[in-house]
Short mmCIF file of C-alpha atoms in Angstrom, two decimals:
data_model
loop_
_atom_site.label_atom_id
_atom_site.label_comp_id
_atom_site.label_asym_id
_atom_site.label_seq_id
_atom_site.Cartn_x
_atom_site.Cartn_y
_atom_site.Cartn_z
CA MET A 1 143.97 106.36 127.25
CA ALA A 2 143.29 103.23 129.38
CA SER A 3 140.84 105.47 131.64
CA LYS A 4 139.47 107.82 128.86
CA LEU A 5 138.48 104.24 127.22
CA GLU A 6 136.51 103.37 130.66
CA ALA A 7 135.09 106.36 130.97
CA ASP A 8 132.93 105.58 127.21
CA LEU A 9 132.00 102.72 128.64
CA HIS A 10 129.55 103.98 131.34
CA CYS A 11 125.90 104.24 130.99
CA PRO A 12 124.40 108.27 130.72
CA VAL A 13 121.83 107.39 133.17
CA CYS A 14 123.57 105.48 136.07
CA TYR A 15 127.14 106.24 135.16
CA ASP A 16 128.27 102.71 136.03
CA ILE A 17 129.85 100.22 133.23
CA PHE A 18 127.10 99.45 130.74
CA LYS A 19 125.19 95.72 131.53
CA ASP A 20 123.09 94.79 128.79
CA PRO A 21 123.65 97.96 126.30
CA VAL A 22 121.08 98.93 123.61
CA ILE A 23 121.63 101.19 121.17
CA LEU A 24 118.92 103.61 119.53
CA THR A 25 118.18 105.63 116.32
CA CYS A 26 120.31 108.56 117.15
CA THR A 27 123.14 105.81 118.00
CA HIS A 28 123.42 107.08 121.75
CA SER A 29 123.69 103.59 123.66
CA VAL A 30 122.24 103.17 127.15
CA CYS A 31 121.47 100.33 129.50
CA LYS A 32 118.09 98.37 128.62
CA ALA A 33 117.04 98.55 132.39
CA CYS A 34 118.03 102.17 132.60
CA LEU A 35 115.95 103.13 129.28
CA GLN A 36 112.83 101.10 130.47
CA GLN A 37 112.97 103.11 133.54
CA PHE A 38 113.45 106.57 132.04
CA TRP A 39 110.73 105.96 129.22
CA GLN A 40 108.32 104.65 132.17
CA THR A 41 108.28 108.60 133.45
CA LYS A 42 108.19 110.42 130.07
CA PRO A 43 105.33 110.79 127.48
CA SER A 44 107.29 109.86 124.66
CA ARG A 45 110.19 107.14 124.01
CA GLU A 46 112.83 109.78 124.06
CA CYS A 47 116.60 109.86 124.30
CA PRO A 48 117.99 110.27 127.67
CA VAL A 49 120.96 112.00 126.45
CA CYS A 50 119.74 114.07 123.44
CA ARG A 51 116.10 114.11 123.66
CA THR A 52 115.65 112.37 120.03
CA ILE A 53 112.05 110.59 120.10
CA SER A 54 112.27 107.01 118.85
CA ALA A 55 109.17 105.80 117.11
CA PRO A 56 107.00 102.97 119.02
CA GLN A 57 107.49 100.67 116.35
CA ASP A 58 111.88 101.07 116.82
CA GLU A 59 112.54 98.57 119.52
CA PRO A 60 116.04 99.04 120.17
CA LEU A 61 118.41 96.44 119.22
CA THR A 62 121.65 95.48 122.08
CA ASN A 63 124.73 97.05 120.97
CA LEU A 64 127.36 93.54 121.26
CA THR A 65 130.28 95.08 120.50
CA LEU A 66 129.75 97.51 123.53
CA LYS A 67 128.65 94.78 125.66
CA ASN A 68 131.54 92.36 124.66
CA LEU A 69 133.70 95.54 125.67
CA CYS A 70 132.23 95.95 129.50
CA GLU A 71 132.39 92.23 129.89
CA SER A 72 136.09 92.19 129.33
CA LEU A 73 136.68 95.36 131.14
CA VAL A 74 134.62 93.74 134.22
CA LYS A 75 136.66 90.46 133.91
CA GLY A 76 139.92 91.89 133.04
CA ARG A 77 139.35 94.36 136.55
CA GLY A 78 138.41 90.87 138.62
CA GLU A 79 141.56 89.21 137.47
CA ARG A 80 144.16 91.79 138.43
CA ALA A 81 142.44 92.24 142.12
CA LEU A 82 142.89 88.64 142.19
CA MET A 83 146.41 88.57 141.45
CA GLY A 84 147.15 91.47 143.02
CA SER A 85 146.45 89.68 146.61
CA GLU A 86 149.44 86.89 146.11
CA VAL A 87 151.82 89.51 146.47
CA ARG A 88 155.61 88.09 146.73
CA CYS A 89 159.63 89.24 147.07
CA ARG A 90 160.40 91.38 144.56
CA PRO A 91 164.48 90.10 144.70
CA HIS A 92 163.48 86.28 144.92
CA ASN A 93 160.07 86.17 144.01
CA LYS A 94 159.50 83.89 147.13
CA LYS A 95 156.38 83.96 149.58
CA LEU A 96 156.94 86.47 152.18
CA LYS A 97 156.99 83.85 155.21
CA VAL A 98 158.82 85.64 158.19
CA PHE A 99 159.12 88.96 159.84
CA CYS A 100 161.80 91.03 160.41
CA ARG A 101 161.37 92.61 163.72
CA GLU A 102 164.55 95.46 162.96
CA ASP A 103 163.12 96.44 159.28
CA ARG A 104 159.69 95.87 160.64
CA GLU A 105 158.82 94.32 157.19
CA LEU A 106 157.95 91.01 155.15
CA VAL A 107 160.66 88.99 153.95
CA CYS A 108 161.05 85.51 152.39
CA LEU A 109 163.40 82.95 153.26
CA LEU A 110 166.36 84.02 151.00
CA CYS A 111 166.12 87.60 152.25
CA ARG A 112 166.24 86.10 156.04
CA ASP A 113 169.59 84.54 154.92
CA SER A 114 170.91 87.48 153.03
CA LYS A 115 173.58 89.88 154.40
CA GLN A 116 170.95 92.92 154.21
CA HIS A 117 169.33 91.01 157.27
CA HIS A 118 172.21 89.97 158.89
CA ASN A 119 171.93 89.57 162.97
CA HIS A 120 168.23 90.99 162.53
CA HIS A 121 165.61 89.35 164.94
CA PHE A 122 162.79 87.15 163.29
CA CYS A 123 159.87 85.55 163.54
CA THR A 124 157.46 83.60 162.01
CA LEU A 125 154.51 85.71 159.70
CA GLU A 126 151.88 84.03 162.33
CA GLU A 127 153.44 85.54 164.67
CA ALA A 128 153.78 88.68 163.49
CA VAL A 129 150.15 88.83 162.69
CA LEU A 130 149.14 87.94 166.45
CA GLU A 131 151.00 90.44 168.14
CA HIS A 132 150.63 93.51 166.03
CA LYS A 133 146.55 92.80 165.98
CA ARG A 134 146.73 92.65 169.94
CA LYS A 135 148.21 96.09 169.39
CA ILE A 136 145.53 97.27 167.03
CA GLU A 137 142.58 95.77 169.22
CA THR A 138 144.12 97.84 172.38
CA ASN A 139 144.43 101.03 170.17
CA LEU A 140 140.54 100.25 168.66
CA LYS A 141 139.04 99.95 172.42
CA PRO A 142 139.33 103.86 173.21
CA ILE A 143 137.33 104.21 169.99
CA LYS A 144 134.85 102.02 170.57
CA GLU A 145 133.91 103.40 173.81
CA GLN A 146 134.03 106.63 172.50
CA LEU A 147 131.71 105.68 169.71
CA LYS A 148 129.21 104.53 172.85
CA ALA A 149 129.56 107.82 174.25
CA PHE A 150 128.66 110.04 171.52
CA LYS A 151 125.76 107.27 170.64
CA GLU A 152 124.70 108.04 174.40
CA ALA A 153 124.73 111.84 173.73
CA LYS A 154 123.16 111.52 170.51
CA ILE A 155 120.44 109.70 172.45
CA ILE A 156 120.57 112.17 174.92
CA SER A 157 120.20 115.03 172.27
CA ASP A 158 117.16 113.36 170.36
CA LYS A 159 115.40 113.26 173.73
CA THR A 160 116.29 116.84 173.97
CA ALA A 161 115.40 117.77 170.87
CA LYS A 162 112.11 116.53 171.09
CA LYS A 163 111.47 118.26 174.48
CA ILE A 164 111.59 121.46 172.34
CA LYS A 165 109.59 120.55 170.17
CA THR A 166 106.74 119.54 173.17
CA GLN A 167 107.72 122.67 174.92
CA ALA A 168 107.11 124.62 172.06
CA GLN A 169 103.84 123.34 171.52
CA GLN A 170 102.32 123.77 174.96
CA THR A 171 103.81 127.10 175.48
CA GLU A 172 102.12 128.47 172.43
CA LYS A 173 98.70 126.84 173.47
CA GLN A 174 99.06 128.38 176.41
CA ILE A 175 99.63 131.71 175.20
CA LYS A 176 96.89 131.37 172.64
CA GLU A 177 94.60 130.45 176.09
CA GLU A 178 95.79 133.85 177.88
CA PHE A 179 95.61 136.09 174.45
CA ALA A 180 91.75 134.27 174.17
CA LYS A 181 90.83 136.33 177.35
CA LEU A 182 91.73 139.68 175.94
CA HIS A 183 89.87 141.58 173.36
CA GLN A 184 90.25 141.89 169.52
CA PHE A 185 92.40 144.68 169.79
CA LEU A 186 95.55 142.81 171.59
CA ARG A 187 95.61 139.85 168.78
CA ASP A 188 98.81 142.07 167.48
CA GLU A 189 100.47 141.23 170.96
CA GLU A 190 99.43 138.02 170.42
CA ALA A 191 101.03 137.23 167.31
CA ALA A 192 103.94 138.84 167.92
CA ARG A 193 104.48 136.74 171.23
CA ILE A 194 104.03 133.47 169.46
CA ALA A 195 106.68 134.88 166.45
CA ALA A 196 109.27 135.61 169.45
CA LEU A 197 108.49 132.15 170.59
CA ASN A 198 108.86 130.70 167.31
CA GLU A 199 112.04 132.43 166.73
CA GLU A 200 114.00 130.67 169.94
CA GLU A 201 112.42 127.55 169.29
CA GLU A 202 113.81 127.73 165.72
CA GLN A 203 117.38 129.07 167.05
CA LYS A 204 117.66 126.45 169.66
CA SER A 205 116.10 123.36 167.31
CA GLU A 206 118.78 124.50 164.68
CA MET A 207 121.30 124.84 167.37
CA MET A 208 120.57 120.86 168.61
CA LYS A 209 119.81 119.86 164.86
CA GLU A 210 123.82 121.16 163.77
CA LYS A 211 125.11 119.24 166.95
CA ILE A 212 122.96 116.35 166.07
CA GLU A 213 124.10 115.99 162.74
CA LYS A 214 127.89 116.59 164.05
CA MET A 215 127.56 113.78 166.25
CA SER A 216 125.89 111.64 163.58
CA ARG A 217 128.87 112.46 161.27
CA GLU A 218 131.06 111.69 163.94
CA ILE A 219 129.39 108.78 164.35
CA LEU A 220 129.36 107.79 161.52
CA SER A 221 133.12 108.81 160.66
CA LEU A 222 134.47 106.44 164.28
CA SER A 223 132.02 103.32 162.57
CA ASP A 224 133.58 103.95 159.28
CA THR A 225 137.15 103.86 161.46
CA ILE A 226 136.14 100.77 163.36
CA ARG A 227 134.43 98.70 160.20
CA THR A 228 137.45 99.78 157.85
CA ILE A 229 140.08 98.69 160.68
CA GLU A 230 138.46 95.64 161.48
CA GLU A 231 137.86 94.50 157.64
CA GLU A 232 141.60 95.17 157.67
CA MET A 233 142.35 93.12 160.62
CA GLY A 234 140.35 90.57 158.84
CA ALA A 235 142.14 90.25 155.35
CA ASP A 236 145.03 88.14 154.77
CA ASP A 237 148.25 87.88 156.75
CA VAL A 238 150.00 89.63 153.97
CA SER A 239 147.69 92.29 153.03
CA PHE A 240 147.36 92.79 156.93
CA MET A 241 151.28 93.41 157.42
CA LEU A 242 151.23 95.37 154.37
CA ASN A 243 148.25 97.73 155.35
CA TYR A 244 149.89 97.96 159.14
CA LYS A 245 151.49 101.43 159.35
CA SER A 246 147.94 102.73 157.71
CA THR A 247 146.05 100.45 160.03
CA VAL A 248 147.76 101.94 163.28
CA GLU A 249 147.44 105.45 162.14
CA ARG A 250 143.46 105.07 161.58
CA ALA A 251 143.31 103.55 165.24
CA GLN A 252 144.96 106.64 166.99
CA CYS A 253 142.45 108.99 165.25
CA THR A 254 140.26 110.08 168.16
CA LEU A 255 137.75 112.77 168.30
CA GLN A 256 136.70 114.90 171.41
CA TYR A 257 134.35 113.32 173.64
CA PRO A 258 130.79 115.18 173.53
CA GLU A 259 129.97 117.79 176.21
CA LYS A 260 126.18 118.01 177.54
CA VAL A 261 125.07 121.38 176.17
CA THR A 262 123.77 124.01 178.89
CA GLY A 263 120.87 125.78 178.51
CA PRO A 264 119.74 124.01 175.70
CA LEU A 265 115.86 124.07 176.56
CA LEU A 266 113.48 127.08 175.59
CA HIS A 267 112.95 129.82 177.81
CA VAL A 268 109.51 129.22 178.84
CA ALA A 269 109.42 131.83 181.28
CA LYS A 270 110.36 134.68 179.08
CA HIS A 271 107.37 133.60 177.37
CA VAL A 272 104.63 133.30 179.74
CA ASN A 273 106.08 135.37 182.35
CA ASN A 274 103.47 138.22 183.54
CA LEU A 275 102.33 137.80 180.39
CA LEU A 276 98.62 139.46 181.55
CA PHE A 277 101.22 142.06 183.32
CA ARG A 278 103.16 142.99 180.46
CA VAL A 279 100.28 144.09 178.37
CA TRP A 280 98.44 145.79 181.05
CA GLU A 281 99.25 148.80 179.56
CA LYS A 282 97.20 148.82 176.51
CA MET A 283 94.47 147.11 178.56
CA GLN A 284 93.64 149.49 181.82
CA ASP A 285 92.14 146.73 183.19
CA MET A 286 92.47 144.70 186.48
CA ILE A 287 94.75 141.46 186.20
CA GLU A 288 97.01 139.40 188.45
CA TYR A 289 100.29 139.89 189.03
CA ALA A 290 103.34 137.53 189.83
CA PRO A 291 106.35 138.92 191.24
CA VAL A 292 108.00 135.49 191.08
CA THR A 293 107.26 132.67 188.27
CA LEU A 294 108.62 129.46 188.87
CA ASP A 295 111.43 127.85 186.27
CA PRO A 296 110.25 124.39 184.78
CA ASN A 297 113.99 123.84 183.38
CA THR A 298 115.09 123.45 187.07
CA ALA A 299 112.74 122.02 188.66
CA HIS A 300 112.61 117.60 189.94
CA PRO A 301 111.34 115.62 187.11
CA GLN A 302 108.31 114.94 189.56
CA LEU A 303 107.02 118.26 190.58
CA ILE A 304 104.30 119.58 188.59
CA LEU A 305 104.36 123.40 187.77
CA SER A 306 101.12 124.93 186.64
CA GLU A 307 100.42 126.38 182.94
CA ASP A 308 100.96 130.02 184.81
CA LEU A 309 104.29 128.95 186.88
CA THR A 310 102.99 130.34 189.68
CA SER A 311 102.39 127.00 191.72
CA VAL A 312 103.62 123.80 191.97
CA LYS A 313 102.82 119.74 193.41
CA TRP A 314 104.00 117.07 193.45
CA GLY A 315 103.58 113.94 191.08
CA ASP A 316 102.97 110.38 191.59
CA GLU A 317 105.67 109.49 189.37
CA LYS A 318 109.01 110.83 187.22
CA GLN A 319 108.41 113.06 184.17
CA GLN A 320 110.07 112.01 181.39
CA LEU A 321 112.18 115.38 180.77
CA PRO A 322 115.95 116.04 179.44
CA ASP A 323 118.54 115.87 182.21
CA ASN A 324 120.28 119.05 181.65
CA PRO A 325 122.48 120.44 184.56
CA GLU A 326 120.33 123.23 185.52
CA ARG A 327 117.58 120.67 186.97
CA PHE A 328 117.34 119.28 190.50
CA ASP A 329 117.54 115.57 190.16
CA GLU A 330 117.35 114.74 193.43
CA CYS A 331 115.98 117.42 196.24
CA ALA A 332 112.22 118.22 195.31
CA SER A 333 113.23 121.69 194.36
CA VAL A 334 112.44 124.43 192.06
CA LEU A 335 114.42 127.88 191.31
CA GLY A 336 112.42 131.07 190.26
CA SER A 337 112.71 131.78 187.04
CA GLU A 338 114.45 135.34 187.22
CA GLY A 339 117.37 135.83 189.17
CA PHE A 340 118.41 139.12 191.08
CA ASP A 341 122.20 140.84 191.17
CA SER A 342 120.58 144.50 192.33
CA GLY A 343 117.41 146.34 193.39
CA THR A 344 114.97 144.99 196.56
CA HIS A 345 112.33 141.98 195.50
CA CYS A 346 109.60 140.94 197.50
CA TRP A 347 106.81 137.73 197.05
CA ASP A 348 104.61 135.79 199.04
CA VAL A 349 104.14 131.75 198.88
CA GLU A 350 101.13 130.15 200.34
CA VAL A 351 102.27 127.06 202.09
CA GLY A 352 98.73 126.35 203.61
CA ASP A 353 98.81 123.59 206.58
CA SER A 354 101.83 121.57 205.03
CA ASN A 355 104.20 120.41 207.45
CA GLU A 356 107.51 119.70 205.17
CA TRP A 357 108.67 123.21 202.91
CA ASP A 358 112.12 125.33 202.46
CA VAL A 359 111.18 128.80 201.25
CA GLY A 360 114.08 131.35 200.47
CA VAL A 361 116.74 132.27 198.27
CA MET A 362 119.85 130.34 196.68
CA ALA A 363 123.07 131.27 194.56
CA GLU A 364 123.49 130.67 191.15
CA SER A 365 126.55 128.63 191.66
CA ALA A 366 125.01 126.14 194.64
CA GLN A 367 124.84 122.78 194.00
CA ARG A 368 121.62 121.58 192.19
CA ARG A 369 122.48 117.63 191.51
CA GLY A 370 122.41 115.07 194.15
CA ARG A 371 120.81 114.61 197.55
CA ASN A 372 122.93 115.75 200.08
CA MET A 373 121.94 119.91 199.54
CA ASP A 374 123.57 120.02 202.87
CA GLU A 375 127.08 120.87 201.42
CA ASN A 376 125.50 123.56 199.78
CA VAL A 377 124.01 125.55 202.93
CA SER A 378 126.49 127.93 203.00
CA LYS A 379 124.65 129.06 199.07
CA ARG A 380 121.00 128.99 200.78
CA TRP A 381 118.90 131.19 202.71
CA ILE A 382 116.08 129.60 203.83
CA VAL A 383 113.32 129.20 206.40
CA ARG A 384 112.17 125.68 207.05
CA HIS A 385 109.37 123.98 208.19
CA SER A 386 109.69 120.01 209.35
CA ASN A 387 108.72 117.83 212.06
CA ASN A 388 106.25 121.18 213.50
CA GLU A 389 109.50 122.90 214.25
CA TYR A 390 110.43 126.23 212.19
CA THR A 391 114.39 126.52 211.71
CA ALA A 392 116.33 129.29 209.63
CA ARG A 393 119.10 128.15 207.63
CA SER A 394 122.08 129.90 206.08
CA GLY A 395 125.70 129.80 205.72
CA MET A 396 125.99 130.93 209.44
CA VAL A 397 124.69 127.63 210.86
CA SER A 398 128.23 125.57 209.80
CA PHE A 399 129.16 127.61 212.32
CA LEU A 400 126.59 127.61 215.18
CA ARG A 401 127.08 123.73 214.04
CA VAL A 402 130.08 123.79 215.90
CA LEU A 403 129.68 125.84 218.41
CA PHE A 404 126.11 124.54 219.60
CA ASN A 405 126.05 121.00 217.94
CA ARG A 406 122.75 122.13 216.10
CA SER A 407 121.95 122.39 212.16
CA ASP A 408 119.60 124.74 212.19
CA ILE A 409 118.71 128.01 213.71
CA PRO A 410 114.89 127.72 215.36
CA LEU A 411 112.32 130.22 215.19
CA THR A 412 109.61 130.76 217.40
CA VAL A 413 105.96 130.96 216.08
CA GLU A 414 102.63 131.59 217.87
CA ARG A 415 100.35 130.81 214.85
CA ASN A 416 101.32 128.38 212.01
CA PRO A 417 101.73 130.59 209.06
CA GLN A 418 99.38 130.00 205.84
CA ARG A 419 101.90 132.14 203.80
CA ILE A 420 105.62 133.33 204.01
CA ARG A 421 107.06 136.77 202.70
CA VAL A 422 110.26 136.65 201.57
CA LYS A 423 111.59 140.17 201.06
CA LEU A 424 115.56 140.14 199.13
CA ASP A 425 117.60 143.75 199.25
CA ARG A 426 120.12 142.47 197.05
CA ASP A 427 121.93 145.97 197.45
CA ARG A 428 121.60 146.14 201.78
CA GLY A 429 122.76 142.18 201.85
CA ARG A 430 119.26 141.24 203.81
CA VAL A 431 116.96 138.70 203.08
CA SER A 432 114.08 138.97 205.25
CA PHE A 433 111.30 136.39 206.48
CA SER A 434 107.34 137.19 207.67
CA ASP A 435 104.10 136.25 208.08
CA PRO A 436 102.27 139.06 205.80
CA ASP A 437 98.31 137.64 207.48
CA ASN A 438 99.52 138.92 211.10
CA ASP A 439 102.40 140.84 210.09
CA THR A 440 104.75 138.98 212.25
CA HIS A 441 108.34 138.75 211.38
CA LEU A 442 110.35 135.41 211.74
CA HIS A 443 113.89 135.94 210.72
CA THR A 444 116.12 138.41 208.67
CA PHE A 445 119.68 137.16 207.14
CA THR A 446 122.29 139.10 206.50
CA HIS A 447 125.32 138.41 203.90
CA THR A 448 127.59 140.21 201.38
CA PHE A 449 126.21 138.74 198.61
CA THR A 450 128.32 138.55 195.45
CA GLU A 451 126.46 136.45 192.73
CA ARG A 452 122.77 136.52 191.26
CA VAL A 453 120.77 134.76 193.67
CA PHE A 454 117.15 133.20 192.94
CA PRO A 455 114.02 132.62 194.55
CA TYR A 456 114.19 128.56 196.39
CA PHE A 457 111.05 126.47 196.63
CA ASN A 458 111.49 122.74 198.48
CA SER A 459 108.56 121.01 198.94
CA THR A 460 106.21 117.61 198.29
CA PHE A 461 103.28 119.42 198.73
CA PRO A 462 101.58 122.40 197.00
CA MET A 463 102.86 125.41 196.99
CA LYS A 464 101.62 128.72 195.16
CA ILE A 465 103.22 132.19 194.79
CA PHE A 466 100.53 134.54 195.67
CA LEU A 467 99.32 137.39 193.17
CA ARG A 468 98.82 140.56 193.59
CA LYS A 469 96.13 143.15 192.26
CA PRO A 470 98.17 146.11 191.33
CA ALA A 471 96.12 149.06 191.46
CA ILE A 472 96.66 152.60 189.75
CA THR A 473 96.75 155.90 191.04
CA VAL A 474 97.01 159.03 189.07
CA GLU A 475 99.69 161.83 190.70
CA GLN A 476 99.44 165.69 189.43
CA HIS A 477 103.11 167.41 187.93
CA ARG A 478 102.79 171.29 187.23
CA ARG A 479 104.49 171.59 183.83
CA ARG A 480 106.88 174.61 183.29
CA ARG A 481 103.67 176.92 181.95
CA GLY A 482 101.34 176.03 184.57
CA GLN A 483 99.68 172.91 182.51
CA LEU A 484 98.98 169.89 184.70
CA LYS A 485 99.66 166.27 183.49
CA CYS A 486 98.01 163.05 184.52
CA LEU A 487 100.26 160.55 185.15
CA PRO A 488 99.18 156.60 186.06
CA GLN A 489 101.44 154.91 187.90
CA TRP A 490 101.81 151.35 189.58
CA LYS A 491 101.30 151.08 193.53
CA MET A 492 101.81 147.87 195.07
CA PRO A 493 100.83 146.82 198.69
CA ASP A 494 102.82 148.68 201.22
CA LEU A 495 105.50 146.18 202.53
CA LYS A 496 107.21 146.79 205.68
CA ALA A 497 111.23 146.73 205.94
CA TYR A 498 112.86 145.53 209.11
CA THR A 499 116.20 146.08 210.84
CA CYS A 500 118.45 143.70 212.77
CA LEU A 501 119.51 145.70 215.95
CA ASN A 502 121.49 143.32 218.61
CA GLY A 503 120.20 140.57 217.56
CA ASN A 504 116.71 141.30 217.85
CA GLU A 505 114.24 142.26 215.05
CA GLN A 506 112.92 145.88 215.11
CA GLU A 507 110.09 147.66 212.83
CA ARG A 508 112.27 150.14 210.71
#
């Protein structure tokens, strides 16, 4: 009955207990401030409950009866709250002054001397409060550490979400610039690719949004838990001990620490990888084709990639990029955007006159974090130019270190190559290196690959993937009824393959 009465004492606008209520001509009552604010949004002076319009001259009067009831209700609540803070011993109506360690409860001095607590151990209220607050503080430390971890993870996620937006804008701009070179009939293709980009952006932005919202909720939950515990610890001693069990249970509530999201960034290479080549069939025009494109999500923060992802150079300072697990953080390295688990693949790298570079392939599971990449040598197959010397490095190097106390396999090069050709035969387990300008073979690795390998590039000097110009040839195929059909085919420049016999490279 009391709860029903209190419900009738709530304003229909602010849903709080009436403050300075006024009564309208329709007999409905509203807070005076709520009514004035409601009328400011309406062209007429209507009732917020029944919409009855009051005349301009009918000024609402104060509902004194309702006002007195509300003030009495508020005053009664305050008195009950004040009385509830002075808890006494029920059997003796005495103040609770000591704490029984066996029964783990506060008792008065008469209870202490009663048979119920015979031979029990007691301590003062102050000692019990100090002891139990220390326990709660111990339980509170990991929660605070967890809150700190969530806040740090949220900052990283916020940066990642902003980077996704930036990537989307830059990629969209790049796509539009590429499509501006094409004729009007390619507009539909442009729209389709932008739509795919926006779809991926929306999906990954939504993924990050959900992750951020989840962490925000968990941060809020942990913050509320900490604030509640600290408020309970700051209460008077009696209230603290009465709420001790619930406080301990609340302090023992923990959440799983946040984890870094693998691969949250946009797959930029998917949208710009060989963009002109993929629409070549609709144009029948001469275009340049990149057999390998670079993956910006793996590049060291100080490496600057070109818009078409075919060249890389060393920048003056580190870029503000997300510290995603796929990225090289110490070595000046970057991987190709596509990994290979089958087939034959070939690409040329323009190294120019630079004196420091590594070119080759790298296993997908190879370590990318830290500076000491030598520990990962068994998962890289590269040719290196350093200090005017050319060397080869692979999993065999570790064995050679033991036999010959050498870290690299020296290579004999008569003329410094401007380009390095890398040919990967994934099925036969071969990685060959050569100088395509003078058709000179440099080295060949043989290995039984068990996972995907990616093109690998390492240098603080400019490097560029050599772009090829494919040609169209027409072959005639005879049909059953003697008719001829012309089929266009792709024809790439002939590449020589090599085989290793008795340790020497011979042309096959």
